[in-house]
Every structure is written in structure tokens, then in C-alpha cells.
Coordinates of N, CA and C in Angstrom, one line a residue:
Chain O
X1 N 6.6 -16.8 24.3 CA 7.0 -16.4 22.9 C 8.5 -16.7 22.7
X2 N 8.8 -17.0 21.5 CA 10.3 -17.2 21.1 C 10.9 -15.8 21.1
X3 N 12.1 -15.7 21.8 CA 12.8 -14.5 21.8 C 14.0 -14.6 20.8
X4 N 14.1 -13.6 20.0 CA 15.1 -13.6 18.9 C 16.2 -12.5 19.3
X5 N 17.5 -12.9 19.1 CA 18.5 -12.0 19.3 C 19.5 -11.9 18.1
X6 N 20.1 -10.8 17.9 CA 21.0 -10.7 16.7 C 22.3 -10.0 17.2
X7 N 23.4 -10.4 16.5 CA 24.6 -9.7 16.6 C 25.4 -9.6 15.3
X8 N 26.1 -8.5 15.1 CA 26.2 -7.4 16.1 C 25.0 -6.5 15.9
X9 N 25.0 -5.4 16.7 CA 23.9 -4.4 16.6 C 24.2 -3.6 15.3
X10 N 25.4 -3.4 14.9 CA 25.7 -2.7 13.7 C 27.1 -3.1 13.2
X11 N 27.4 -3.0 11.9 CA 28.7 -3.3 11.4 C 28.9 -2.4 10.2
X12 N 30.1 -2.0 10.0 CA 30.6 -1.3 8.8 C 31.5 -2.2 7.9
X13 N 31.1 -2.2 6.7 CA 31.8 -3.1 5.7 C 32.2 -2.3 4.5
X14 N 33.4 -2.5 4.1 CA 33.8 -1.8 2.8 C 33.1 -2.4 1.6
X15 N 32.9 -1.6 0.6 CA 32.3 -2.0 -0.6 C 33.1 -3.3 -1.2
X16 N 32.3 -4.3 -1.6 CA 32.9 -5.5 -2.2 C 33.3 -6.5 -1.1
X17 N 33.2 -6.1 0.1 CA 33.6 -7.1 1.2 C 32.4 -7.8 1.7
X18 N 32.6 -8.7 2.6 CA 31.5 -9.6 3.1 C 30.9 -9.0 4.5
X19 N 29.6 -9.1 4.6 CA 29.0 -8.8 5.8 C 28.3 -10.1 6.4
X20 N 28.5 -10.3 7.7 CA 27.9 -11.5 8.3 C 27.1 -11.1 9.5
X21 N 25.9 -11.5 9.6 CA 25.0 -11.1 10.7 C 24.5 -12.4 11.3
X22 N 24.4 -12.5 12.6 CA 24.1 -13.6 13.3 C 22.7 -13.4 14.0
X23 N 22.0 -14.5 14.0 CA 20.6 -14.5 14.7 C 20.5 -15.7 15.6
X24 N 19.9 -15.6 16.7 CA 19.7 -16.7 17.6 C 18.3 -16.7 18.2
X25 N 17.7 -17.9 18.2 CA 16.4 -18.0 18.8 C 16.5 -18.7 20.1
X26 N 15.5 -18.3 21.0 CA 15.5 -18.8 22.4 C 15.2 -20.3 22.4
X27 N 14.5 -20.8 21.4 CA 14.2 -22.2 21.3 C 14.4 -22.6 19.8
X28 N 14.6 -23.9 19.6 CA 14.8 -24.4 18.2 C 13.5 -24.0 17.3
X29 N 13.8 -23.6 16.1 CA 12.8 -23.3 15.1 C 12.8 -24.3 14.0
X30 N 13.5 -25.4 14.3 CA 13.5 -26.6 13.3 C 12.4 -27.5 13.6
X31 N 11.5 -27.7 12.6 CA 10.4 -28.6 12.7 C 10.8 -29.9 12.2
X32 N 10.9 -30.9 13.1 CA 11.5 -32.2 12.8 C 10.7 -33.0 11.7
X33 N 9.4 -32.7 11.6 CA 8.6 -33.5 10.7 C 8.9 -33.3 9.2
X34 N 9.4 -32.0 9.0 CA 9.7 -31.6 7.6 C 11.2 -31.2 7.5
X35 N 11.9 -31.2 8.6 CA 13.3 -30.8 8.6 C 13.4 -29.3 8.0
X36 N 12.5 -28.4 8.3 CA 12.6 -27.0 7.9 C 12.8 -26.2 9.0
X37 N 13.7 -25.2 8.9 CA 13.8 -24.1 9.9 C 12.9 -22.9 9.6
X38 N 12.1 -22.6 10.5 CA 11.1 -21.6 10.3 C 11.6 -20.2 10.7
X39 N 12.6 -19.8 9.8 CA 13.4 -18.5 10.1 C 13.5 -17.8 8.8
X40 N 13.2 -16.5 8.9 CA 13.3 -15.6 7.7 C 14.1 -14.4 8.0
X41 N 14.5 -13.7 6.9 CA 15.3 -12.5 7.0 C 14.6 -11.5 6.2
X42 N 14.7 -10.2 6.8 CA 14.1 -9.1 6.1 C 15.1 -7.9 6.0
X43 N 15.0 -7.2 5.0 CA 15.9 -6.0 4.8 C 15.0 -4.8 4.8
X44 N 15.4 -3.8 5.6 CA 14.7 -2.6 5.7 C 15.6 -1.4 5.3
X45 N 15.4 -0.7 4.3 CA 16.1 0.5 3.9 C 15.5 1.7 4.5
X46 N 16.2 2.8 4.7 CA 15.6 4.0 5.4 C 14.4 4.4 4.7
X47 N 13.3 4.7 5.5 CA 12.1 5.2 5.0 C 11.3 4.3 4.2
X48 N 11.6 3.0 4.2 CA 10.8 2.0 3.5 C 10.4 0.9 4.5
X49 N 9.3 0.2 4.0 CA 8.9 -1.0 4.8 C 9.9 -2.1 4.6
X50 N 9.9 -3.1 5.4 CA 10.8 -4.2 5.3 C 10.5 -5.1 4.0
X51 N 11.5 -5.7 3.6 CA 11.4 -6.5 2.3 C 11.9 -7.9 2.7
X52 N 11.1 -8.9 2.3 CA 11.5 -10.3 2.5 C 12.6 -10.7 1.7
X53 N 13.7 -11.2 2.3 CA 14.9 -11.6 1.5 C 15.0 -13.1 1.5
X54 N 14.8 -13.8 2.7 CA 15.1 -15.2 2.7 C 14.1 -15.9 3.7
X55 N 13.7 -17.1 3.3 CA 12.8 -17.9 4.2 C 13.4 -19.3 4.3
X56 N 12.8 -20.1 5.1 CA 13.3 -21.4 5.4 C 14.8 -21.4 5.7
X57 N 15.2 -20.3 6.3 CA 16.6 -20.1 6.7 C 17.6 -19.9 5.6
X58 N 17.3 -20.4 4.4 CA 18.3 -20.4 3.3 C 17.7 -20.2 1.9
X59 N 16.4 -20.1 1.8 CA 15.8 -19.9 0.5 C 15.6 -18.4 0.1
X60 N 16.2 -18.0 -0.9 CA 16.0 -16.6 -1.3 C 14.7 -16.4 -2.0
X61 N 14.1 -15.3 -1.6 CA 12.9 -14.9 -2.2 C 13.2 -14.5 -3.7
X62 N 12.2 -14.7 -4.6 CA 12.3 -14.3 -6.0 C 12.9 -12.9 -6.2
X63 N 13.9 -12.8 -7.0 CA 14.4 -11.4 -7.3 C 15.5 -11.0 -6.4
X64 N 15.7 -11.7 -5.3 CA 16.8 -11.3 -4.4 C 18.2 -11.8 -4.9
X65 N 19.2 -10.8 -5.0 CA 20.5 -11.2 -5.6 C 21.1 -12.3 -4.8
X66 N 21.9 -13.1 -5.6 CA 22.5 -14.3 -5.0 C 23.7 -14.0 -4.1
X67 N 24.0 -12.6 -3.9 CA 25.0 -12.3 -3.0 C 24.5 -12.4 -1.5
X68 N 23.2 -12.5 -1.4 CA 22.6 -12.8 -0.1 C 22.4 -14.3 0.1
X69 N 22.9 -14.7 1.2 CA 22.7 -16.2 1.5 C 22.3 -16.4 3.0
X70 N 21.6 -17.4 3.3 CA 21.3 -17.6 4.7 C 21.7 -19.1 5.0
X71 N 22.1 -19.3 6.3 CA 22.5 -20.6 6.7 C 22.2 -20.8 8.2
X72 N 22.4 -22.0 8.6 CA 22.1 -22.3 10.1 C 21.0 -23.2 10.3
X73 N 20.8 -23.7 11.5 CA 19.7 -24.6 11.8 C 19.5 -24.6 13.3
X74 N 18.3 -25.0 13.7 CA 17.9 -25.1 15.1 C 17.7 -23.7 15.8
X75 N 18.8 -23.2 16.4 CA 18.7 -21.9 17.1 C 19.7 -20.9 16.6
X76 N 20.6 -21.3 15.8 CA 21.6 -20.3 15.3 C 21.7 -20.2 13.8
X77 N 21.6 -18.9 13.4 CA 21.4 -18.7 11.9 C 22.4 -17.5 11.5
X78 N 22.7 -17.5 10.3 CA 23.6 -16.4 9.7 C 23.0 -15.9 8.4
X79 N 23.1 -14.6 8.2 CA 22.8 -14.0 6.9 C 24.2 -13.4 6.4
X80 N 24.6 -13.8 5.2 CA 25.8 -13.4 4.7 C 25.5 -12.6 3.4
X81 N 26.1 -11.4 3.4 CA 26.1 -10.5 2.1 C 27.5 -10.5 1.5
X82 N 27.6 -11.2 0.4 CA 28.9 -11.3 -0.2 C 29.0 -10.0 -1.1
X83 N 30.3 -9.5 -1.3 CA 30.5 -8.4 -2.2 C 29.5 -7.3 -2.0
X84 N 29.5 -6.7 -0.8 CA 28.5 -5.7 -0.4 C 28.5 -4.5 -1.4
X85 N 27.3 -4.2 -1.8 CA 27.0 -3.1 -2.7 C 26.4 -1.9 -1.9
X86 N 26.5 -0.7 -2.4 CA 26.0 0.5 -1.7 C 24.6 0.4 -1.4
X87 N 23.8 -0.3 -2.3 CA 22.4 -0.4 -2.1 C 22.0 -1.5 -1.0
X88 N 23.0 -2.1 -0.4 CA 22.7 -3.0 0.6 C 22.7 -2.4 2.0
X89 N 23.0 -1.1 2.1 CA 22.9 -0.4 3.3 C 21.5 -0.4 3.8
X90 N 21.3 -1.0 5.0 CA 20.0 -1.2 5.5 C 20.1 -1.8 6.9
X91 N 18.9 -2.0 7.5 CA 18.8 -2.8 8.7 C 18.2 -4.1 8.4
X92 N 18.8 -5.2 8.9 CA 18.4 -6.6 8.6 C 17.8 -7.2 9.9
X93 N 16.6 -7.8 9.7 CA 15.9 -8.4 10.8 C 15.8 -9.9 10.5
X94 N 16.0 -10.8 11.5 CA 15.5 -12.1 11.5 C 14.2 -12.2 12.1
X95 N 13.4 -13.2 11.7 CA 12.1 -13.5 12.2 C 11.9 -15.0 12.3
X96 N 11.3 -15.4 13.4 CA 10.9 -16.8 13.5 C 9.3 -16.9 13.2
X97 N 9.0 -18.0 12.4 CA 7.6 -18.3 12.3 C 7.2 -19.7 12.6
X98 N 8.0 -20.2 13.6 CA 7.8 -21.6 14.0 C 6.5 -21.9 14.7
X99 N 6.2 -21.0 15.6 CA 5.0 -21.2 16.4 C 3.8 -20.4 15.9
X100 N 2.7 -20.5 16.5 CA 1.6 -19.6 16.2 C 2.1 -18.2 16.5
X101 N 1.5 -17.2 15.7 CA 1.8 -15.8 16.0 C 1.7 -15.4 17.4
X102 N 2.4 -14.5 17.9 CA 3.2 -13.5 17.2 C 4.5 -14.1 16.8
X103 N 4.9 -13.8 15.5 CA 6.1 -14.3 14.9 C 7.2 -13.2 15.2
X104 N 7.9 -13.5 16.2 CA 8.8 -12.4 16.7 C 10.0 -12.1 15.8
X105 N 10.4 -10.8 15.8 CA 11.5 -10.3 15.1 C 12.7 -10.2 16.0
X106 N 14.0 -10.3 15.5 CA 15.1 -9.9 16.2 C 15.2 -8.3 16.3
X107 N 16.1 -7.9 17.0 CA 16.3 -6.4 17.2 C 16.9 -5.7 16.0
X108 N 17.4 -6.3 15.1 CA 17.9 -5.7 13.8 C 19.4 -5.5 13.9
X109 N 20.1 -5.5 12.8 CA 21.5 -5.2 12.6 C 21.6 -4.2 11.5
X110 N 22.3 -3.1 11.9 CA 22.4 -2.0 10.9 C 23.7 -2.3 10.1
X111 N 23.6 -2.3 8.8 CA 24.8 -2.5 7.9 C 25.1 -1.2 7.2
X112 N 26.3 -0.7 7.4 CA 26.8 0.5 6.8 C 28.0 0.3 6.0
X113 N 28.3 1.3 5.2 CA 29.6 1.2 4.4 C 30.7 1.9 5.2
Chain R
X1 N -1.4 -7.5 -9.1 CA -0.5 -6.7 -8.4 C -1.0 -6.5 -6.9
X2 N -0.3 -6.9 -6.0 CA -0.7 -6.9 -4.6 C -0.3 -5.5 -4.0
X3 N -1.2 -4.8 -3.4 CA -0.9 -3.6 -2.7 C -1.6 -3.5 -1.4
X4 N -1.0 -2.9 -0.4 CA -1.7 -2.6 0.9 C -1.5 -1.2 1.3
X5 N -2.5 -0.6 1.9 CA -2.3 0.8 2.3 C -3.0 1.0 3.7
X6 N -2.2 1.6 4.6 CA -2.7 1.8 6.0 C -3.3 3.2 6.0
X7 N -4.4 3.4 6.8 CA -5.0 4.7 7.0 C -5.4 4.8 8.4
X8 N -5.5 6.0 8.9 CA -5.9 6.2 10.3 C -5.4 7.6 10.7
X9 N -5.7 7.9 11.9 CA -5.2 9.2 12.5 C -3.7 9.3 12.6
X10 N -3.1 10.5 12.3 CA -1.7 10.7 12.6 C -1.4 11.0 14.0
X11 N -2.4 11.6 14.7 CA -2.2 12.0 16.0 C -3.4 11.4 16.9
X12 N -2.9 10.9 18.0 CA -3.9 10.3 19.0 C -3.6 10.8 20.4
X13 N -4.6 11.2 21.1 CA -4.3 11.6 22.5 C -4.1 10.4 23.4
X14 N -3.3 10.6 24.5 CA -3.2 9.5 25.4 C -4.6 9.1 26.0
X15 N -4.7 7.8 26.2 CA -5.9 7.1 26.7 C -6.9 6.8 25.6
X16 N -6.8 7.5 24.5 CA -7.8 7.3 23.4 C -7.5 5.9 22.7
X17 N -8.5 5.5 21.9 CA -8.5 4.3 21.1 C -8.0 4.7 19.6
X18 N -7.0 3.9 19.2 CA -6.6 4.0 17.9 C -7.3 3.0 17.0
X19 N -7.8 3.5 15.8 CA -8.3 2.6 14.8 C -7.7 2.8 13.5
X20 N -7.0 1.7 13.0 CA -6.2 1.7 11.8 C -6.9 0.8 10.8
X21 N -7.0 1.2 9.5 CA -7.5 0.4 8.5 C -6.5 0.0 7.4
X22 N -6.4 -1.2 7.1 CA -5.6 -1.7 6.0 C -6.5 -2.1 4.8
X23 N -6.3 -1.4 3.7 CA -7.1 -1.6 2.5 C -6.1 -2.3 1.5
X24 N -6.5 -3.4 1.0 CA -5.6 -4.2 0.2 C -6.3 -4.5 -1.2
X25 N -5.4 -4.9 -2.1 CA -5.9 -5.4 -3.4 C -5.0 -6.3 -3.9
X26 N -5.4 -7.1 -4.9 CA -4.5 -8.1 -5.6 C -4.6 -9.5 -4.9
X27 N -5.4 -9.6 -3.9 CA -5.6 -10.9 -3.3 C -6.8 -10.8 -2.5
X28 N -7.3 -12.0 -2.0 CA -8.6 -12.0 -1.2 C -8.3 -12.7 0.1
X29 N -8.9 -12.2 1.1 CA -8.8 -12.9 2.4 C -9.8 -14.0 2.6
X30 N -10.5 -14.3 1.5 CA -11.3 -15.5 1.5 C -10.6 -16.7 0.9
X31 N -9.4 -16.4 0.4 CA -8.6 -17.5 -0.2 C -7.9 -18.3 0.9
X32 N -8.0 -19.6 0.9 CA -7.3 -20.5 1.9 C -5.8 -20.1 2.0
X33 N -5.4 -19.9 3.2 CA -4.0 -19.6 3.5 C -3.6 -18.1 3.6
X34 N -4.5 -17.3 3.1 CA -4.2 -15.9 3.1 C -4.4 -15.2 4.5
X35 N -3.6 -14.4 5.0 CA -3.7 -13.7 6.2 C -3.2 -12.2 6.1
X36 N -3.5 -11.4 7.0 CA -3.0 -10.1 7.1 C -2.6 -9.8 8.5
X37 N -1.4 -9.2 8.6 CA -0.9 -8.9 10.0 C -0.6 -7.4 10.1
X38 N -0.6 -7.0 11.3 CA -0.2 -5.7 11.7 C 1.1 -5.7 12.4
X39 N 2.1 -4.9 12.1 CA 3.4 -4.9 12.7 C 3.8 -3.4 12.8
X40 N 4.3 -3.0 14.0 CA 4.7 -1.7 14.2 C 6.1 -1.5 14.5
X41 N 6.6 -0.2 14.4 CA 8.0 0.1 14.5 C 8.1 1.5 15.1
X42 N 8.4 1.6 16.4 CA 8.7 2.9 17.0 C 9.9 3.5 16.3
X43 N 10.0 4.9 16.3 CA 11.1 5.5 15.6 C 12.4 5.0 16.0
X44 N 13.3 4.6 15.1 CA 14.6 4.1 15.4 C 14.7 2.8 16.0
X45 N 13.6 2.1 16.1 CA 13.6 0.8 16.8 C 13.1 -0.3 16.0
X46 N 13.0 -1.5 16.6 CA 12.8 -2.8 15.9 C 11.3 -2.9 15.6
X47 N 11.1 -3.9 14.8 CA 9.7 -4.3 14.4 C 9.1 -5.1 15.5
X48 N 7.8 -4.9 15.7 CA 7.0 -5.6 16.7 C 5.7 -6.1 16.1
X49 N 5.6 -7.4 16.1 CA 4.4 -8.1 15.6 C 3.2 -7.9 16.5
X50 N 2.1 -7.4 16.0 CA 1.0 -6.9 16.8 C -0.1 -8.0 16.7
X51 N -0.6 -8.3 15.5 CA -1.8 -9.2 15.3 C -1.9 -9.7 14.0
X52 N -2.6 -10.8 13.8 CA -2.8 -11.4 12.6 C -4.2 -11.9 12.5
X53 N -4.8 -11.8 11.3 CA -6.1 -12.4 11.1 C -6.0 -13.2 9.8
X54 N -6.6 -14.5 9.9 CA -6.5 -15.4 8.9 C -7.8 -15.5 8.0
X55 N -7.7 -16.2 6.8 CA -8.8 -16.3 5.9 C -10.0 -17.0 6.6
X56 N -9.7 -17.8 7.6 CA -10.8 -18.5 8.3 C -11.2 -17.8 9.6
X57 N -10.8 -16.5 9.7 CA -11.2 -15.7 10.8 C -10.4 -16.1 12.1
X58 N -9.4 -17.0 12.0 CA -8.6 -17.1 13.2 C -7.8 -15.8 13.5
X59 N -7.6 -15.5 14.8 CA -7.0 -14.3 15.1 C -5.9 -14.6 16.2
X60 N -4.7 -13.9 16.0 CA -3.6 -14.1 16.9 C -3.1 -12.6 17.3
X61 N -2.7 -12.6 18.6 CA -2.3 -11.3 19.1 C -0.9 -11.4 19.9
X62 N -0.2 -10.2 19.8 CA 0.9 -10.0 20.6 C 0.6 -10.3 22.1
X63 N 1.4 -11.2 22.7 CA 1.1 -11.6 24.1 C 1.0 -10.5 25.0
X64 N 1.9 -9.6 25.0 CA 1.8 -8.5 26.0 C 0.8 -7.4 25.7
X65 N 0.3 -7.3 24.5 CA -0.6 -6.3 24.1 C -2.1 -6.8 23.9
X66 N -2.3 -8.1 24.1 CA -3.5 -8.6 23.6 C -4.8 -8.1 24.2
X67 N -4.6 -7.6 25.5 CA -5.8 -7.1 26.1 C -6.2 -5.7 25.5
X68 N -5.4 -5.1 24.7 CA -5.6 -3.8 24.1 C -5.9 -3.9 22.6
X69 N -5.7 -5.0 22.0 CA -5.8 -5.2 20.5 C -7.1 -5.9 20.2
X70 N -7.7 -5.5 19.0 CA -8.7 -6.2 18.3 C -8.5 -6.1 16.9
X71 N -8.5 -7.2 16.2 CA -8.3 -7.2 14.7 C -9.6 -7.8 14.1
X72 N -10.0 -7.3 12.9 CA -11.2 -7.8 12.3 C -11.0 -7.5 10.8
X73 N -11.9 -8.2 10.0 CA -11.8 -8.1 8.6 C -13.2 -7.8 8.0
X74 N -13.2 -7.2 6.9 CA -14.4 -7.0 6.0 C -14.0 -7.4 4.7
X75 N -14.3 -8.7 4.4 CA -13.8 -9.2 3.1 C -14.5 -8.6 1.9
X76 N -15.7 -8.1 2.1 CA -16.5 -7.4 1.0 C -15.7 -6.1 0.6
X77 N -15.0 -5.5 1.5 CA -14.3 -4.2 1.2 C -12.8 -4.4 1.1
X78 N -12.3 -5.7 1.3 CA -10.9 -5.9 1.3 C -10.1 -5.0 2.3
X79 N -10.7 -5.0 3.5 CA -10.1 -4.3 4.6 C -9.9 -5.1 5.8
X80 N -8.8 -4.8 6.5 CA -8.6 -5.3 7.9 C -8.4 -4.1 8.9
X81 N -9.1 -4.2 9.9 CA -9.1 -3.1 10.9 C -8.4 -3.6 12.2
X82 N -7.6 -2.7 12.7 CA -6.9 -3.0 14.0 C -7.3 -1.9 15.0
X83 N -7.8 -2.2 16.1 CA -8.0 -1.2 17.2 C -7.1 -1.4 18.4
X84 N -6.6 -0.4 18.9 CA -5.7 -0.5 20.1 C -6.2 0.5 21.1
X85 N -6.6 0.1 22.3 CA -7.2 0.9 23.3 C -6.1 1.5 24.2
X86 N -6.5 2.5 24.9 CA -5.7 3.1 26.0 C -4.2 3.4 25.4
X87 N -4.2 4.2 24.4 CA -3.0 4.6 23.8 C -2.1 5.4 24.7
X88 N -0.8 5.2 24.6 CA 0.2 5.9 25.4 C 1.4 6.4 24.5
X89 N 2.1 7.5 25.0 CA 3.2 7.9 24.1 C 4.1 6.8 23.6
X90 N 4.3 5.8 24.4 CA 5.2 4.8 24.0 C 4.7 3.9 22.8
X91 N 3.4 4.1 22.5 CA 2.8 3.5 21.3 C 3.0 4.3 20.0
X92 N 3.7 5.4 20.1 CA 4.1 6.2 18.9 C 5.0 5.3 18.1
X93 N 4.6 5.1 16.8 CA 5.2 4.2 15.9 C 4.7 4.3 14.5
X94 N 5.4 3.8 13.6 CA 4.9 3.5 12.2 C 4.2 2.2 12.3
X95 N 2.9 2.1 11.9 CA 2.1 0.9 11.9 C 2.0 0.4 10.5
X96 N 2.5 -0.8 10.2 CA 2.4 -1.4 8.9 C 1.4 -2.6 8.9
X97 N 0.7 -2.7 7.7 CA 0.0 -4.0 7.6 C 0.8 -4.8 6.5
X98 N 0.7 -6.0 6.5 CA 1.4 -6.9 5.6 C 0.5 -8.1 5.2
X99 N 0.7 -8.5 4.0 CA 0.1 -9.8 3.6 C 0.9 -10.9 4.1
X100 N 0.3 -11.9 4.7 CA 1.0 -13.1 5.1 C 0.6 -14.3 4.3
X101 N 1.5 -14.9 3.6 CA 1.2 -16.1 2.8 C 2.3 -17.1 3.2
X102 N 1.8 -18.3 3.6 CA 2.7 -19.3 4.0 C 3.5 -18.8 5.2
X103 N 3.0 -18.1 6.0 CA 3.5 -17.6 7.3 C 4.5 -16.4 7.0
X104 N 4.7 -16.0 5.8 CA 5.7 -15.0 5.5 C 5.0 -13.7 5.1
X105 N 5.6 -12.6 5.5 CA 5.1 -11.2 5.1 C 5.7 -10.9 3.8
X106 N 5.0 -11.1 2.7 CA 5.6 -11.0 1.4 C 5.3 -9.7 0.8
X107 N 4.3 -9.0 1.2 CA 4.0 -7.7 0.8 C 3.5 -6.8 2.0
X108 N 4.1 -5.5 1.9 CA 3.9 -4.6 3.0 C 3.3 -3.3 2.5
X109 N 2.5 -2.7 3.4 CA 2.1 -1.3 3.0 C 3.3 -0.4 3.3
X110 N 3.1 0.9 3.0 CA 4.2 1.9 3.2 C 4.2 2.4 4.7
X111 N 3.2 2.0 5.5 CA 3.2 2.3 6.9 C 2.5 3.6 7.2
X112 N 1.9 3.7 8.3 CA 1.3 5.0 8.8 C 1.9 5.3 10.1
X113 N 2.5 6.6 10.2 CA 3.0 7.0 11.5 C 1.9 7.6 12.4
X114 N 1.9 7.1 13.6 CA 0.9 7.4 14.6 C 1.7 8.1 15.8
X115 N 1.4 9.2 16.1 CA 2.0 9.9 17.2 C 1.0 10.0 18.4
X116 N 1.4 9.6 19.5 CA 0.5 9.7 20.7 C 1.0 10.9 21.6
X117 N 0.3 11.9 21.7 CA 0.7 13.1 22.4 C -0.5 13.9 22.8
X118 N -0.4 14.6 24.0 CA -1.5 15.4 24.4 C -1.3 16.8 23.9

């Protein structure tokens, strides 16, 4: 199975500032035939199920604010939250969907104000 | 409108078998490309992908748990059932079902907390 790691475990960001979360996969999740990275990001607020934010490493799901952006390729990825809002307090998970399931998740990064 | 709801026992004794049902609406598991997955989350911990069943009845399991897991579907009832044998206190978690479309979990149930305790 592909192992996902994230850093940092948690971070505190002031309102209006930028949060940066890193995700690394144990093997490349870039599919050469279509040049797509099979990497997604989920947001989980307390007491709620996860919510899909970004897929193909950088495509925002419909309705996701544009302050959320994803980047990276191969094995190294980043989720950036620009101008952090109070409602962005959550745990963020990366997930690979490159191989057949199980589509493993990272350990999560907690974002606090 | 897509909805999913998990149901099952809140408390399970060690060594017992857990049976969870995911009842969904707003999509059909007979539609090409549609899948349903089970994902769990121990209290305060990360998400763990358990199993997935596809529209064509393909099934996939967590590598380390596959001997204990069985996933099945009843398309007439719009339900997916997960069974997990030989439950242990470390299996205490919130169990989620999610719709999988194009490999992505785009809709999730609210989750069912299952506690394993004697």
C-alpha cells in the first residue's frame, strides 16, 4: 500500500494569514499516461464527516472557496489556505487514489487559530 | 440529493462480529462508475479506508484487515453492508460510508460510533 505522511502535525495561524500543509506519498501518484496526480485533500471539522476540497492535486471541488489551493506532483504536495478564516479551523487530510483501493489517507494536520 | 446513513450497534462485545448498514439515496449502485466505501476513524485519530464495493460488484479491502472484512450490496434496497469479525477494543471508532465517484469520496454519511467493550 502507498503510505501517506503529512507535516506539520498541527499549526496555529492568525486570521488572515496563510496556512501551508505538506503531504508526501511513499511512491509517485502521478499517472504518466494522463499526467494527472491522483491526490486529493479533505477537510474535517469537529463532529463532522470529511469534506472533499481538492482532487487531481489542484482542482477545487465545486463550492470550495478559492483561498484553498493545491499544488505539487509526483510524491510531494501542498495544500495552501490563503487568508485563513475562522471557519477553516479543521483537520486536513491528503489521500492518494492512484492504485486500487485501499486509498490511503495521511495522518492529518490540525489547523488552529 | 445524495444522502448516506450508517446504522448498526453502538456497542459490540470483544470477539463479536460487527454488522453495519449503509442506506443511501440519490444515486444507484447499478450505475457504471458508482462505488460505496467504508472508512473509519478512531476517536481523535486519522481516517482509515476499510473497504469498497463497485457497481460491477468488484470488492476491495484494507490490506491488514481483509481477513476480517466482508462488504456486500443490495441494489434493490440501496444498501451496502460491512461485516467485521472478531471485534477488539482497538476497533472502537466512528464508521463512515461514503459514495465514491471517479475514485473520490464526494458524499459522506454522518458516521456511526461503535464502541467495543465488555
